[in-house]
Coordinates of C-alpha atoms in Angstrom, one line a residue:
X1 CA 50.8 -10.4 -12.5
X2 CA 51.6 -14.0 -12.1
X3 CA 50.6 -14.9 -15.6
X4 CA 52.3 -13.6 -18.7
X5 CA 50.2 -12.9 -21.7
X6 CA 50.8 -14.9 -24.9
X7 CA 50.2 -13.9 -28.5
X8 CA 46.9 -15.8 -28.6
X9 CA 45.5 -14.0 -25.6
X10 CA 46.1 -16.9 -23.1
X11 CA 48.4 -17.0 -20.2
X12 CA 50.7 -19.7 -18.8
X13 CA 49.4 -21.1 -15.6
X14 CA 51.6 -19.9 -12.7
X15 CA 51.4 -23.2 -10.8
X16 CA 51.7 -26.0 -13.3
X17 CA 51.6 -29.5 -11.9
X18 CA 54.8 -31.6 -11.6
X19 CA 55.7 -33.8 -14.5
X20 CA 54.7 -37.0 -12.7
X21 CA 51.3 -35.5 -11.7
X22 CA 50.5 -33.9 -15.0
X23 CA 47.7 -35.1 -17.2
X24 CA 50.1 -36.0 -20.0
X25 CA 52.2 -38.2 -17.7
X26 CA 49.2 -40.0 -16.3
X27 CA 47.9 -40.7 -19.8
X28 CA 51.2 -42.1 -20.8
X29 CA 51.5 -44.4 -17.8
X30 CA 47.9 -45.5 -18.1
X31 CA 48.4 -46.3 -21.8
X32 CA 51.5 -48.4 -21.1
X33 CA 49.6 -50.1 -18.2
X34 CA 46.5 -51.0 -20.3
X35 CA 48.6 -52.2 -23.3
X36 CA 50.6 -54.4 -21.0
X37 CA 47.4 -55.7 -19.4
X38 CA 46.1 -56.5 -22.8
X39 CA 49.3 -58.3 -23.7
X40 CA 49.1 -60.4 -20.5
X41 CA 45.6 -61.5 -21.6
X42 CA 47.0 -62.4 -24.9
X43 CA 50.2 -64.0 -23.4
X44 CA 48.5 -66.7 -21.4
X45 CA 46.7 -68.3 -24.3
X46 CA 49.8 -67.8 -26.5
X47 CA 52.0 -69.6 -23.8
X48 CA 49.5 -72.5 -23.7
X49 CA 49.5 -72.7 -27.5
X50 CA 53.3 -72.7 -27.5
X51 CA 53.4 -75.6 -25.1
X52 CA 51.0 -77.6 -27.2
X53 CA 53.0 -76.9 -30.3
X54 CA 56.2 -77.9 -28.5
X55 CA 54.6 -81.2 -27.6
X56 CA 53.2 -81.8 -31.1
X57 CA 56.7 -81.2 -32.6
X58 CA 58.1 -83.9 -30.2
X59 CA 55.3 -86.2 -31.3
X60 CA 56.3 -85.7 -34.9
X61 CA 60.0 -86.4 -34.1
X62 CA 58.9 -89.5 -32.1
X63 CA 56.9 -90.7 -35.2
X64 CA 60.0 -90.3 -37.3
X65 CA 62.0 -92.3 -34.8
X66 CA 59.4 -95.0 -34.9
X67 CA 59.7 -95.2 -38.7
X68 CA 63.4 -95.7 -38.3
X69 CA 62.7 -98.6 -36.0
X70 CA 60.2 -100.1 -38.5
X71 CA 62.8 -99.9 -41.2
X72 CA 65.4 -101.8 -39.2
X73 CA 65.6 -105.6 -39.8
X74 CA 63.3 -107.4 -37.4
X75 CA 62.5 -104.1 -35.7
X76 CA 65.9 -104.2 -33.9
X77 CA 68.5 -101.4 -33.8
X78 CA 71.7 -101.0 -32.0
X79 CA 72.0 -99.3 -28.6
X80 CA 73.9 -96.4 -30.2
X81 CA 71.2 -95.8 -32.8
X82 CA 68.5 -96.1 -30.2
X83 CA 70.1 -93.5 -28.0
X84 CA 70.7 -91.2 -31.1
X85 CA 67.0 -91.5 -32.0
X86 CA 65.9 -90.7 -28.4
X87 CA 68.4 -87.8 -28.3
X88 CA 66.9 -86.4 -31.5
X89 CA 63.4 -86.7 -30.0
X90 CA 64.5 -85.2 -26.7
X91 CA 62.6 -87.9 -24.7
X92 CA 63.3 -90.9 -22.5
X93 CA 60.8 -93.3 -24.1
X94 CA 58.9 -93.5 -27.4
X95 CA 56.1 -96.0 -28.2
X96 CA 54.0 -96.4 -31.3
X97 CA 50.8 -98.4 -31.1
X98 CA 48.7 -99.7 -34.0
X99 CA 45.5 -101.6 -33.8
X100 CA 46.8 -104.5 -35.9
X101 CA 50.2 -104.7 -34.3
X102 CA 52.1 -104.6 -31.1
X103 CA 53.7 -101.5 -29.8
X104 CA 57.2 -100.6 -30.9
X105 CA 59.3 -99.1 -28.1
X106 CA 62.4 -97.0 -27.9
X107 CA 63.8 -96.5 -24.4
X108 CA 67.1 -95.4 -22.8
X109 CA 66.6 -98.3 -20.3
X110 CA 66.6 -96.0 -17.3
X111 CA 64.1 -96.5 -14.6
X112 CA 61.4 -93.8 -14.8
X113 CA 59.4 -92.5 -11.8
X114 CA 55.7 -93.0 -11.5
X115 CA 54.1 -90.8 -14.1
X116 CA 50.8 -88.9 -13.7
X117 CA 47.9 -88.4 -16.1
X118 CA 49.1 -88.2 -19.7
X119 CA 48.7 -85.1 -21.9
X120 CA 46.4 -86.2 -24.7
X121 CA 47.0 -83.9 -27.7
X122 CA 43.9 -85.1 -29.5
X123 CA 41.5 -83.6 -26.9
X124 CA 42.9 -80.8 -24.8
X125 CA 41.0 -77.9 -23.2
X126 CA 42.4 -74.4 -23.4
X127 CA 42.0 -73.6 -19.7
X128 CA 43.8 -76.8 -18.7
X129 CA 46.5 -76.0 -21.2
X130 CA 47.0 -72.5 -19.6
X131 CA 47.1 -74.0 -16.1
X132 CA 49.6 -76.7 -17.2
X133 CA 51.8 -74.1 -18.9
X134 CA 51.9 -71.8 -15.8
X135 CA 52.8 -74.8 -13.6
X136 CA 55.6 -75.9 -16.0
X137 CA 56.9 -72.3 -16.2
X138 CA 56.9 -71.9 -12.4
X139 CA 59.0 -75.1 -12.0
X140 CA 56.4 -76.9 -9.9
X141 CA 55.7 -79.6 -12.5
X142 CA 56.9 -83.2 -12.3
X143 CA 60.4 -84.0 -13.7
X144 CA 58.8 -86.0 -16.6
X145 CA 55.6 -85.7 -18.6
X146 CA 53.9 -88.4 -20.6
X147 CA 52.4 -87.2 -24.0
X148 CA 50.0 -89.1 -26.2
X149 CA 48.9 -88.0 -29.6
X150 CA 48.1 -89.2 -33.1
X151 CA 50.7 -89.8 -35.7
X152 CA 51.0 -87.0 -38.3
X153 CA 51.0 -89.7 -41.0
X154 CA 48.2 -91.9 -39.8
X155 CA 45.5 -90.7 -37.3
X156 CA 44.8 -94.3 -36.4
X157 CA 48.4 -94.7 -35.1
X158 CA 49.1 -93.3 -31.6
X159 CA 52.5 -92.1 -30.5
X160 CA 53.4 -92.0 -26.8
X161 CA 56.6 -90.5 -25.4
X162 CA 58.0 -89.5 -22.1
X163 CA 59.8 -86.1 -22.0
X164 CA 61.7 -84.3 -19.3
X165 CA 60.0 -81.0 -18.2
X166 CA 63.2 -79.0 -17.8
X167 CA 63.7 -78.4 -21.6
X168 CA 60.0 -77.5 -21.9
X169 CA 60.3 -75.0 -19.0
X170 CA 63.4 -73.5 -20.6
X171 CA 61.6 -73.1 -23.9
X172 CA 58.6 -71.5 -22.2
X173 CA 60.9 -69.0 -20.4
X174 CA 62.6 -68.1 -23.7
X175 CA 59.2 -67.7 -25.3
X176 CA 57.9 -65.6 -22.4
X177 CA 60.9 -63.3 -22.6
X178 CA 60.4 -62.7 -26.3
X179 CA 56.7 -62.0 -25.7
X180 CA 57.6 -59.6 -22.9
X181 CA 60.1 -57.7 -25.0
X182 CA 57.8 -57.5 -27.9
X183 CA 54.9 -56.4 -25.7
X184 CA 57.0 -53.8 -24.0
X185 CA 58.1 -52.4 -27.4
X186 CA 54.4 -52.4 -28.6
X187 CA 53.4 -50.7 -25.4
X188 CA 55.9 -48.0 -25.7
X189 CA 55.2 -47.3 -29.3
X190 CA 51.4 -47.4 -28.8
X191 CA 51.7 -45.2 -25.7
X192 CA 53.9 -42.8 -27.5
X193 CA 51.5 -42.5 -30.4
X194 CA 48.5 -42.1 -28.0
X195 CA 50.4 -39.6 -25.9
X196 CA 51.3 -37.5 -28.9
X197 CA 47.7 -37.7 -30.2
X198 CA 46.2 -36.8 -26.8
X199 CA 48.8 -34.1 -26.3
X200 CA 47.8 -32.5 -29.6
X201 CA 44.1 -33.1 -29.5
X202 CA 43.3 -32.6 -25.8
X203 CA 46.1 -31.6 -23.5
X204 CA 47.4 -28.6 -25.4
X205 CA 43.9 -27.1 -26.0
X206 CA 43.1 -27.7 -22.3
X207 CA 46.3 -26.0 -21.3
X208 CA 45.3 -23.1 -23.5
X209 CA 41.9 -22.9 -21.9
X210 CA 43.4 -23.0 -18.4
X211 CA 46.0 -20.4 -19.3
X212 CA 43.2 -18.1 -20.5
X213 CA 41.2 -18.6 -17.4
X214 CA 44.1 -17.9 -15.1
X215 CA 45.2 -14.9 -17.1
X216 CA 41.7 -13.5 -17.2
X217 CA 41.4 -14.0 -13.4
X218 CA 44.7 -12.1 -12.9
X219 CA 43.7 -9.2 -15.1
X220 CA 40.0 -9.2 -16.2
X221 CA 40.2 -5.7 -17.4
X222 CA 42.9 -6.6 -20.0
X223 CA 41.2 -7.5 -23.3
X224 CA 44.2 -9.5 -24.4
X225 CA 43.4 -12.1 -21.8
X226 CA 40.2 -13.0 -23.6
X227 CA 40.7 -16.3 -25.4
X228 CA 40.7 -16.4 -29.2
X229 CA 38.7 -19.5 -30.2
X230 CA 40.2 -21.9 -32.7
X231 CA 38.4 -23.3 -35.7
X232 CA 37.8 -26.6 -34.0
X233 CA 34.2 -28.0 -34.4
X234 CA 34.4 -30.4 -31.5
X235 CA 33.6 -30.1 -27.8
X236 CA 36.8 -28.2 -27.0
X237 CA 36.1 -25.7 -29.8
X238 CA 32.6 -25.2 -28.3
X239 CA 34.2 -24.7 -24.9
X240 CA 36.6 -22.1 -26.3
X241 CA 33.8 -20.1 -27.9
X242 CA 31.6 -20.3 -24.8
X243 CA 34.5 -19.2 -22.7
X244 CA 35.1 -16.2 -24.9
X245 CA 31.5 -15.2 -24.6
X246 CA 31.6 -15.6 -20.9
X247 CA 34.8 -13.6 -20.5
X248 CA 33.4 -10.8 -22.7
X249 CA 30.2 -10.7 -20.7
X250 CA 32.0 -10.8 -17.4
X251 CA 34.5 -8.1 -18.4
X252 CA 31.6 -5.9 -19.5
X253 CA 29.8 -6.6 -16.2
X254 CA 32.9 -5.9 -14.1
X255 CA 33.5 -2.7 -16.1
X256 CA 29.9 -1.6 -15.6
X257 CA 30.2 -2.5 -11.9
X258 CA 33.3 -0.4 -11.4
X259 CA 31.6 2.5 -13.1
X260 CA 28.5 2.1 -11.0
X261 CA 30.7 2.0 -7.9
X262 CA 32.4 5.2 -8.8
X263 CA 29.0 6.7 -9.7
X264 CA 27.7 5.6 -6.3
X265 CA 30.5 7.3 -4.5
X266 CA 29.9 10.5 -6.4
X267 CA 26.2 10.3 -5.7
X268 CA 26.9 9.7 -2.0
X269 CA 29.1 12.8 -1.9
X270 CA 26.6 14.9 -3.7
X271 CA 23.8 13.6 -1.5
X272 CA 25.8 14.4 1.6
X273 CA 26.5 18.0 0.5
X274 CA 23.0 18.4 -0.7
X275 CA 21.6 17.3 2.6
X276 CA 23.6 20.0 4.4
X277 CA 22.3 22.5 1.9
X278 CA 18.7 21.3 2.4
X279 CA 19.1 21.5 6.1
X280 CA 19.6 25.3 5.8
X281 CA 16.6 25.4 3.4
X282 CA 14.6 23.6 6.0
X283 CA 15.3 26.2 8.6
X284 CA 14.2 28.9 6.2
X285 CA 11.0 27.0 5.4
X286 CA 10.2 26.6 9.1
X287 CA 10.5 30.4 9.5
X288 CA 8.3 30.9 6.5
X289 CA 5.7 28.6 8.0
X290 CA 5.5 31.0 11.0
X291 CA 4.9 34.1 8.8
X292 CA 1.7 36.1 9.1
X293 CA 1.4 36.6 5.4
X294 CA -1.6 34.4 4.2
X295 CA 0.0 33.7 0.8
X296 CA 3.3 32.6 2.4
X297 CA 1.4 30.5 5.0
X298 CA -0.5 28.8 2.1
X299 CA 2.7 28.0 0.1
X300 CA 4.9 27.2 3.1
X301 CA 3.5 23.7 3.9
X302 CA 4.2 22.5 0.3
X303 CA 7.7 23.9 0.5
X304 CA 8.3 22.2 3.9
X305 CA 7.0 18.9 2.5
X306 CA 9.2 19.1 -0.6
X307 CA 12.3 19.9 1.5
X308 CA 11.5 17.1 3.9
X309 CA 11.2 14.6 1.0
X310 CA 14.5 15.8 -0.5
X311 CA 16.3 15.4 2.9
X312 CA 14.8 11.9 3.3
X313 CA 15.9 10.9 -0.2
X314 CA 19.4 12.1 0.5
X315 CA 19.5 10.2 3.8
X316 CA 18.2 7.0 2.2
X317 CA 20.7 7.3 -0.6
X318 CA 23.6 7.7 1.8
X319 CA 22.4 4.6 3.8
X320 CA 22.0 2.5 0.7
X321 CA 25.4 3.5 -0.7
X322 CA 27.2 2.4 2.5
X323 CA 28.8 -1.0 3.0
X324 CA 26.4 -4.0 3.1
X325 CA 24.3 -4.6 6.2
X326 CA 25.8 -6.4 9.1
X327 CA 24.8 -10.1 9.6
X328 CA 21.6 -10.6 11.6
X329 CA 21.9 -11.3 15.3
X330 CA 18.7 -13.2 16.0
X331 CA 17.0 -13.0 19.4
X332 CA 13.6 -14.3 20.5
X333 CA 11.0 -11.5 19.9
X334 CA 7.4 -11.3 21.2
X335 CA 5.9 -10.2 17.9
X336 CA 2.6 -8.6 19.1
X337 CA 4.3 -6.2 21.5
X338 CA 7.1 -5.6 19.0
X339 CA 4.6 -4.5 16.3
X340 CA 2.8 -2.4 18.8
X341 CA 6.1 -0.5 19.5
X342 CA 6.6 0.1 15.8
X343 CA 3.0 1.5 15.5
X344 CA 3.6 3.7 18.5
X345 CA 6.8 5.0 16.9
X346 CA 4.8 6.0 13.8
X347 CA 2.2 7.8 16.0
X348 CA -0.7 5.5 15.1
X349 CA -2.0 5.5 18.6
X350 CA -2.4 9.3 18.5
X351 CA -3.7 9.4 14.9
X352 CA -7.4 9.5 14.9
X353 CA -7.8 9.3 11.1
X354 CA -6.2 5.8 10.7
X355 CA -7.8 2.9 12.5
X356 CA -5.0 0.6 13.7
X357 CA -5.6 -3.2 14.1
X358 CA -3.1 -5.5 15.8
X359 CA -4.3 -9.0 15.1
X360 CA -1.0 -10.8 16.0
X361 CA -1.4 -13.6 18.5
X362 CA -0.1 -12.7 22.0
X363 CA 2.0 -15.9 22.3
X364 CA 3.6 -15.7 18.9
X365 CA 7.4 -15.5 19.0
X366 CA 10.1 -15.6 16.4
X367 CA 13.9 -15.5 16.2
X368 CA 15.0 -12.3 14.4
X369 CA 17.4 -9.3 14.6
X370 CA 15.4 -6.7 16.5
X371 CA 16.9 -3.7 14.7
X372 CA 16.5 -5.3 11.2
X373 CA 12.9 -6.4 11.9
X374 CA 12.0 -2.9 13.2
X375 CA 13.3 -1.3 10.1
X376 CA 11.4 -3.7 7.9
X377 CA 8.0 -3.3 9.7
X378 CA 8.5 0.4 10.1
X379 CA 9.0 0.8 6.3
X380 CA 6.0 -1.3 5.4
X381 CA 3.7 0.5 7.9
X382 CA 5.0 3.9 7.1
X383 CA 4.3 3.3 3.4
X384 CA 0.8 2.1 4.3
X385 CA 0.2 5.3 6.2
X386 CA 1.3 7.4 3.4
X387 CA -1.0 5.5 1.0
X388 CA -4.0 6.5 3.2
X389 CA -3.9 10.3 3.6
X390 CA -6.5 11.4 6.0
X391 CA -8.1 8.1 7.0
X392 CA -8.1 4.3 6.5
X393 CA -7.5 1.0 8.1
X394 CA -4.1 -0.5 8.8
X395 CA -4.0 -4.1 10.0
X396 CA -1.1 -6.4 11.1
X397 CA -1.6 -10.1 11.3
X398 CA 0.7 -13.1 11.8
X399 CA 0.6 -16.9 11.9
X400 CA 2.8 -19.9 11.8
X401 CA 2.8 -22.0 8.6
X402 CA 5.1 -24.9 7.7
X403 CA 7.7 -23.8 10.2
X404 CA 7.7 -20.2 9.1
X405 CA 6.2 -17.1 10.7
X406 CA 4.1 -15.2 8.2
X407 CA 3.5 -11.5 8.9
X408 CA 1.0 -9.5 6.8
X409 CA 0.7 -5.7 6.7
X410 CA -2.5 -4.6 5.0
X411 CA -3.9 -1.1 4.3
X412 CA -7.0 0.3 2.6
X413 CA -5.2 2.8 0.4
X414 CA -5.5 3.3 -3.4
X415 CA -3.0 0.6 -4.3
X416 CA 0.2 0.7 -6.3
X417 CA 0.6 2.0 -9.8
X418 CA 1.6 -0.4 -12.6
X419 CA 5.0 1.3 -12.8
X420 CA 5.6 0.8 -9.1
X421 CA 4.5 -2.9 -9.3
X422 CA 6.8 -3.7 -12.2
X423 CA 9.8 -2.2 -10.4
X424 CA 8.7 -2.8 -6.8
X425 CA 11.9 -3.8 -5.1
X426 CA 14.3 -1.9 -7.4
X427 CA 16.2 1.0 -5.8
X428 CA 15.1 4.5 -7.1
X429 CA 12.5 2.9 -9.4
X430 CA 9.9 1.0 -7.3
X431 CA 8.7 3.7 -4.9
X432 CA 5.0 4.3 -4.0
X433 CA 3.5 7.7 -3.6
X434 CA 6.4 9.5 -5.0
X435 CA 9.0 7.6 -2.9
X436 CA 12.4 6.5 -4.0
X437 CA 11.9 2.8 -3.6
X438 CA 15.0 2.4 -1.4
X439 CA 13.0 1.5 1.6
X440 CA 11.4 -1.6 0.0
X441 CA 14.7 -2.6 -1.5
X442 CA 16.5 -2.4 1.8
X443 CA 13.7 -4.1 3.6
X444 CA 13.8 -7.1 1.2
X445 CA 17.6 -7.4 1.7
X446 CA 17.2 -7.5 5.5
X447 CA 14.4 -10.2 5.2
X448 CA 16.5 -12.3 2.9
X449 CA 19.5 -12.0 5.2
X450 CA 17.3 -13.8 7.8
X451 CA 16.5 -16.6 5.2
X452 CA 13.0 -15.3 4.6
X453 CA 11.2 -13.4 1.8
X454 CA 9.3 -10.1 1.4
X455 CA 6.5 -10.2 -1.3
X456 CA 3.5 -8.3 -2.5
X457 CA 0.3 -10.3 -1.9
X458 CA -2.2 -8.0 -3.5
X459 CA -2.7 -4.4 -4.5
X460 CA -5.6 -2.4 -6.0
X461 CA -8.3 0.2 -5.2
X462 CA -9.3 -1.7 -2.1
X463 CA -5.8 -1.6 -0.6
X464 CA -2.4 -3.3 -0.5
X465 CA -1.0 -6.2 1.4
X466 CA 2.6 -7.1 1.9
X467 CA 3.8 -10.4 3.4
X468 CA 7.0 -11.1 5.3
X469 CA 8.0 -14.8 5.7
X470 CA 10.7 -15.5 8.3
X471 CA 12.0 -18.8 9.7
X472 CA 10.2 -19.8 13.0
X473 CA 11.7 -21.2 16.2
X474 CA 13.2 -24.6 15.8

């Protein structure tokens, strides 16, 4: 056996997937991927917000620098103090504008390039902030940026400053690295917790189910391979309980099948030996039939009939117990002439008691295995003859309907009993007129092998009709 039994009745799968292809590994990777994706969606607005906060902080420092300029006599400061104020702000130019006064300006007196549209911190849009942050982080922004915003002290006062973008880009890179590190840590912790949870709740129970299935497949006769359901009340618990029921039913069916197979072999051997014995009895009964004793001559036909039925039963049992029928080898058959040959083989042309009617169209043809079809029709017509001892009408008809060839065999016998009807196509149970029922069972198997169906249309005191449906040409 490839699978080794465990204490709980399951077995380890012999061909476990590689670690990278296992369900657990895929769940872990997907969890990390999805958490990182969520962090990216969070990161972009966070980066834009960080950039706005950075610029607001510079506006506040610029406002403080402007206050220092206001406190100076005549609004004038030395070049050293002006450079120190600008260095503290981190900008190249600071301006404060009030409605009732002129602008106060701090500048490092360097010529600045042409500046683009200013960033107004009083009315910014989040998608514009995200785009500007990405452009700054990628290094494609201008060397300087002009920022306009209200003073933290007085909303009526506006502060303007010019900042180099290099320090802002560096700050964004530091912020991005911290966010990435934190996101990776959160992803790993989250993925680990999800992995352990799924491993405990789903993967291990599924591995147990798979182990039980593989072990049961390897040794269905071993009762230890039947899974022992856990006390779970969820879907997996239901799957375990249903799997146990299925395994028990299948084990019972396989055991019964094995016993029936052994019984069938024994019956076949008995039938074979019994047929040889009955052959000797048939010779004796034939000699008794030729006796001059009136009493013997009266009893002999019944004895001969009983021996013939016993031999036929043994022969049918042996045929049924053999391997399954070969696959059909269809050929085009002219049905009217074919049925006429079957009737001739049964002696209908020479039997004056039974009136034979062949109502099959002369041009009707169908694809079928000749040997199989002969056995089917021979069985149906022979049964019909036996149902009409002495005299009656036997009729064969056929037609094409919905791409099928429909053949009907009808007799005017006394019909089938209720027991025969309820077990009509069951071997050894559905026979008519004392038969074994093997003929109808075999006939139905042969018809179904062609993709058709054999069915009882009607039965009663006025007769019985069987219908054979077979696929037509094309």
